[in-house]
PDB file of C-alpha atoms in Angstrom:
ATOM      1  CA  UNK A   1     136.398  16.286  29.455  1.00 78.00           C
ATOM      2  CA  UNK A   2     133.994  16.047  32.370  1.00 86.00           C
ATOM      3  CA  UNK A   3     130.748  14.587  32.291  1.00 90.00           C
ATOM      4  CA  UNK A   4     127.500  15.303  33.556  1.00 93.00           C
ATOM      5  CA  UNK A   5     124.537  13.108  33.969  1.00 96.00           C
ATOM      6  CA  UNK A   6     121.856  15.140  33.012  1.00 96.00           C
ATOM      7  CA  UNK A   7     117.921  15.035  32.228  1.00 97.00           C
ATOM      8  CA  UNK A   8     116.077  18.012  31.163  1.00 97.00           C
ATOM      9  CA  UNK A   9     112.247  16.360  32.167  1.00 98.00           C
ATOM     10  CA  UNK A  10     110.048  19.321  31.612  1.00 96.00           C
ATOM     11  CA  UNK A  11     110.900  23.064  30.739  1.00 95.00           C
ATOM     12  CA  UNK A  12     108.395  25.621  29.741  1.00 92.00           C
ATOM     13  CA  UNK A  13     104.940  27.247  30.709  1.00 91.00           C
ATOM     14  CA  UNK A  14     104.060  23.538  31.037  1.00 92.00           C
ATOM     15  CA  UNK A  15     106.337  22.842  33.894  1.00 96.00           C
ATOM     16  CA  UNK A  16     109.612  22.834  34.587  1.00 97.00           C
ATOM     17  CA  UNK A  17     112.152  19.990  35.919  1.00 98.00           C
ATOM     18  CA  UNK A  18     115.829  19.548  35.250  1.00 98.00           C
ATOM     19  CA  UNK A  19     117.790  16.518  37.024  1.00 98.00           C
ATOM     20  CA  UNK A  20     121.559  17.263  36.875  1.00 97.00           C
ATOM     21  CA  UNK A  21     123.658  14.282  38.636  1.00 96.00           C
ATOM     22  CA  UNK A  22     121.914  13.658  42.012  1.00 96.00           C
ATOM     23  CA  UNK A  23     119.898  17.175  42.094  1.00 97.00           C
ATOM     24  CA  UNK A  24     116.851  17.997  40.811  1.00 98.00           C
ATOM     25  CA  UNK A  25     115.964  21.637  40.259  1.00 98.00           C
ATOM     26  CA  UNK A  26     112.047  22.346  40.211  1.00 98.00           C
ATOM     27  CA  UNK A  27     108.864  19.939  40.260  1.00 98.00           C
ATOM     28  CA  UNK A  28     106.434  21.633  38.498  1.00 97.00           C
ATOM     29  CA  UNK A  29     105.429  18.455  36.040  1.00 98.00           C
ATOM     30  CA  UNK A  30     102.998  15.482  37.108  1.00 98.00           C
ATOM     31  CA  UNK A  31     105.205  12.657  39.343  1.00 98.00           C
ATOM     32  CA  UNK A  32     104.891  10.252  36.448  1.00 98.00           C
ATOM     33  CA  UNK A  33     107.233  12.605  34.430  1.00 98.00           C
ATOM     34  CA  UNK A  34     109.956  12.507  36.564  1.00 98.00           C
ATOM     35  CA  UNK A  35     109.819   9.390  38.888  1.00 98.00           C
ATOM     36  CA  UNK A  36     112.658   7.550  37.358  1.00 98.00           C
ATOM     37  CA  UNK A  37     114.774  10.209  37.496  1.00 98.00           C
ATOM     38  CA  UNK A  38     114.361  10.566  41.616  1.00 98.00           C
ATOM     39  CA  UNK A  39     115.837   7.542  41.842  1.00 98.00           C
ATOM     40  CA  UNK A  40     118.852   9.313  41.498  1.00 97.00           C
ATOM     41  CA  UNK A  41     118.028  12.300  43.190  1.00 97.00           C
ATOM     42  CA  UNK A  42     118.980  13.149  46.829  1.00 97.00           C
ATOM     43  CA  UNK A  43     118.024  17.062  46.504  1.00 97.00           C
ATOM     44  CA  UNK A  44     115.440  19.023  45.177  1.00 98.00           C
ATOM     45  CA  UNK A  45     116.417  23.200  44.685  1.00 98.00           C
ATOM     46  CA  UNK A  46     113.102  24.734  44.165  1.00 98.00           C
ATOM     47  CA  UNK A  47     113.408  28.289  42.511  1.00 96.00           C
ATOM     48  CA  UNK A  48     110.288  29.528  43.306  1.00 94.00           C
ATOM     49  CA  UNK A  49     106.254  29.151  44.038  1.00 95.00           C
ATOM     50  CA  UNK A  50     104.694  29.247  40.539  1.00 95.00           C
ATOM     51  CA  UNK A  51     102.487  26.160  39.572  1.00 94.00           C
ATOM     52  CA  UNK A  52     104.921  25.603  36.778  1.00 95.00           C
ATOM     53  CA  UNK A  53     108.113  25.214  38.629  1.00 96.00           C
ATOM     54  CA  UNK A  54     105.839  23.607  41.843  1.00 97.00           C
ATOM     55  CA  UNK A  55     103.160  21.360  41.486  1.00 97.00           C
ATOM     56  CA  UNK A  56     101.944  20.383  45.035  1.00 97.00           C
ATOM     57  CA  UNK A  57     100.674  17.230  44.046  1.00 97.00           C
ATOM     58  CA  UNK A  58     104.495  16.326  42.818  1.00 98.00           C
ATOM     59  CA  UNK A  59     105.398  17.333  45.639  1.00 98.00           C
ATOM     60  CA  UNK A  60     103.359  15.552  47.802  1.00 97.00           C
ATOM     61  CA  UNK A  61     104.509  12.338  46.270  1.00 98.00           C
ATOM     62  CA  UNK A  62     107.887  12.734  46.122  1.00 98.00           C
ATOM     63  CA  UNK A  63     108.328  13.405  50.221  1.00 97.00           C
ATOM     64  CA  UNK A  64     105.562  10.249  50.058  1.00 97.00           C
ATOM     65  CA  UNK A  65     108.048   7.932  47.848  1.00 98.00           C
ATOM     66  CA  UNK A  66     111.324   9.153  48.526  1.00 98.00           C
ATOM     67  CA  UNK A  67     111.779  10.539  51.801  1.00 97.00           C
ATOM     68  CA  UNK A  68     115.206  10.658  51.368  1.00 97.00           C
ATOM     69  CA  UNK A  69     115.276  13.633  49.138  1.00 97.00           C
ATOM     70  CA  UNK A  70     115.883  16.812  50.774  1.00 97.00           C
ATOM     71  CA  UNK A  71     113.934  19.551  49.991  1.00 98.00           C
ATOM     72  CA  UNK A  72     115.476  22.822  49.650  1.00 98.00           C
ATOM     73  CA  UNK A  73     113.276  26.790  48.901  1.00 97.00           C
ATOM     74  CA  UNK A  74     113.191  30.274  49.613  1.00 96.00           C
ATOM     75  CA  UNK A  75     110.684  31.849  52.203  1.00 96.00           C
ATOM     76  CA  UNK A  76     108.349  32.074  49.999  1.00 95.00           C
ATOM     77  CA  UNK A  77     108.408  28.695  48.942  1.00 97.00           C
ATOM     78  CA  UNK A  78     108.326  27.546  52.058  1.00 96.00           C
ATOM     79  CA  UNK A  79     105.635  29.689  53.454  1.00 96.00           C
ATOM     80  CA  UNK A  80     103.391  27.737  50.767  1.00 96.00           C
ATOM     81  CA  UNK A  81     104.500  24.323  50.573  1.00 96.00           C
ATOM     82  CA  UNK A  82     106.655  21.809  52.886  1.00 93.00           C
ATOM     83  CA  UNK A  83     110.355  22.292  52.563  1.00 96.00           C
ATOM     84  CA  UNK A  84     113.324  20.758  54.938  1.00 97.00           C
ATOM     85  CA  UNK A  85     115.424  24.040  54.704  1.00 96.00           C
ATOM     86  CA  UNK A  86     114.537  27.323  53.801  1.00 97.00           C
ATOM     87  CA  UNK A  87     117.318  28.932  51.573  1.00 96.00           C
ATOM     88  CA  UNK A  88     118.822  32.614  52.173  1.00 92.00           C
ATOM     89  CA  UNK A  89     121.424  34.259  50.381  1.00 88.00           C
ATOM     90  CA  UNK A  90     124.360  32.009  52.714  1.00 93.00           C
ATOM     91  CA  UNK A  91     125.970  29.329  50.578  1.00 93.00           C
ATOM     92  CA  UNK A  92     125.741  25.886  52.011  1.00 95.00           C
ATOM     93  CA  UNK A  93     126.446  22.001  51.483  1.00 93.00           C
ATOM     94  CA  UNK A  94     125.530  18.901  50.140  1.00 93.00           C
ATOM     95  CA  UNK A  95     126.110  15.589  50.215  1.00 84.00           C
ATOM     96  CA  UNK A  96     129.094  14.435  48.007  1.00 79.00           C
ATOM     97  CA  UNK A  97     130.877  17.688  48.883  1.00 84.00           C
ATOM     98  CA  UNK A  98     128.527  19.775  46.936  1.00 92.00           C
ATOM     99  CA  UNK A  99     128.444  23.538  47.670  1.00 95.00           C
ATOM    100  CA  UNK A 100     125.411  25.603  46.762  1.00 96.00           C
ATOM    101  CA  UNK A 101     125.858  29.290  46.193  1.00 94.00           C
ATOM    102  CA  UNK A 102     122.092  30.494  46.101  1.00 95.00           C
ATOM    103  CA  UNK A 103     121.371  33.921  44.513  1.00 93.00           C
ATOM    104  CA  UNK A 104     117.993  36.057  44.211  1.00 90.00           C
ATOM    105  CA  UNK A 105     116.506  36.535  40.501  1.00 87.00           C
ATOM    106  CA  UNK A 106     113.929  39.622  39.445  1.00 83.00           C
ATOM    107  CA  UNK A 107     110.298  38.480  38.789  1.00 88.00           C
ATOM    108  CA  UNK A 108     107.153  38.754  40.079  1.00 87.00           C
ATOM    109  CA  UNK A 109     107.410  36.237  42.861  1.00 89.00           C
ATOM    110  CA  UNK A 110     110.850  35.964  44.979  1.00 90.00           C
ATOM    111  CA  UNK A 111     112.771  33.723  42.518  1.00 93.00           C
ATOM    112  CA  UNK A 112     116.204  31.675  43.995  1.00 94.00           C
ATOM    113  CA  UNK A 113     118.816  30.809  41.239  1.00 94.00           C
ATOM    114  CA  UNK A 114     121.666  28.544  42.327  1.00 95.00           C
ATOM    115  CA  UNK A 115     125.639  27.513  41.460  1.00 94.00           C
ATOM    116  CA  UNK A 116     126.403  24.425  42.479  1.00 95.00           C
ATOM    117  CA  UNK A 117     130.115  23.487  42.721  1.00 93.00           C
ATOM    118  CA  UNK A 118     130.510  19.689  41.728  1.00 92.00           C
ATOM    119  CA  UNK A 119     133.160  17.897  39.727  1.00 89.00           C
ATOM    120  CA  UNK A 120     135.578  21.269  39.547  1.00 90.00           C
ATOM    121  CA  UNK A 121     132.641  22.675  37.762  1.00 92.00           C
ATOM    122  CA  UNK A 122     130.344  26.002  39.071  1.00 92.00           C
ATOM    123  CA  UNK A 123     127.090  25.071  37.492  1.00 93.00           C
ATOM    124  CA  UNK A 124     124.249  27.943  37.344  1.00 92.00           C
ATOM    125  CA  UNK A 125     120.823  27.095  37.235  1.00 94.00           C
ATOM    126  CA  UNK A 126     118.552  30.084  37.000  1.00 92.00           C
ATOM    127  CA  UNK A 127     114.541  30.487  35.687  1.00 91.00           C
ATOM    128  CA  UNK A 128     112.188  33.429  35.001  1.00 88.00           C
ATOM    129  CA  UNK A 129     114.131  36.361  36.028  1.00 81.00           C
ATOM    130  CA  UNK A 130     115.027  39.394  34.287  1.00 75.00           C
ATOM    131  CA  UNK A 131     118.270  40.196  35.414  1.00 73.00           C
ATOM    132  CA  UNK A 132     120.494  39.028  38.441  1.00 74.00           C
ATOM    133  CA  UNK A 133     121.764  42.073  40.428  1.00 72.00           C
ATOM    134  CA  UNK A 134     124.284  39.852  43.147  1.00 67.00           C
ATOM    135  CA  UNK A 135     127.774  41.176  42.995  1.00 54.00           C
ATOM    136  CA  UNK A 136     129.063  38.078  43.937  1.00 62.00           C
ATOM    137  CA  UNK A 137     128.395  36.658  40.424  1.00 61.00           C
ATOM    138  CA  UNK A 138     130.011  38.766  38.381  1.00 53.00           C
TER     139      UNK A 138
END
């Protein structure tokens, strides 16, 4: 059986964080939340811009405190806040020989859900959408 270190910090209208191994997906709860937790983190996969999945002042301290964490969004994520690499719809890497599939959600703001290929496992991580219409998941 394989196992995952895991932490779900903060999920919900109240904000949203989920640290799975060495990624974090989302920082939309105060710093204080989630600050142990980045320890471990060398990625951060932000879905998309709403205050509860983003909270710039989280954000702020993070690239502060641990400027080793890349930080990964879509366009619109990036047109808002600072990000290290915008995402598109083209897989890429990660350290530890991590692939990241990204794929686009329905809401009312673009909304990035992702698969990330670690330990012979595809892990999806999807928020706030209504339905996924990318072929390549099915």
């Amino acid at each position: 059986m394989i196992e995952l270190d895991y932490h779900i910090i903060g999920t919900g209208s109240s904000g949203n964080a989920v640290r799975i191994e060495n990624i974090m997906f989302d920082c939309g709860v105060p710093f204080s939340h989630m600050k142990e937790d980045l320890y471990k983190v060398d990625t951060l996969l932000i879905t998309h811009s709403h205050s509860d999945h983003i909270k710039p002042a989280t954000l702020e301290r993070i690239r502060k405190e641990f400027p080793g964490i890349t930080v990964f969004g879509n366009a619109d994520v990036a047109y808002q806040y600072d990000v290290d690499m915008v995402v598109g719809s083209k897989p890429f890497s990660l350290r530890k020989r991590r692939k990241v599939i990204p794929f686009d959600g329905v809401h009312d703001v673009p909304v990035t859900g992702y698969i990330v290929q670690m330990k012979g496992l595809n892990i999806l991580y999807m928020t706030d959408t209504a339905r996924v219409n990318d072929a390549r998941l099915l």
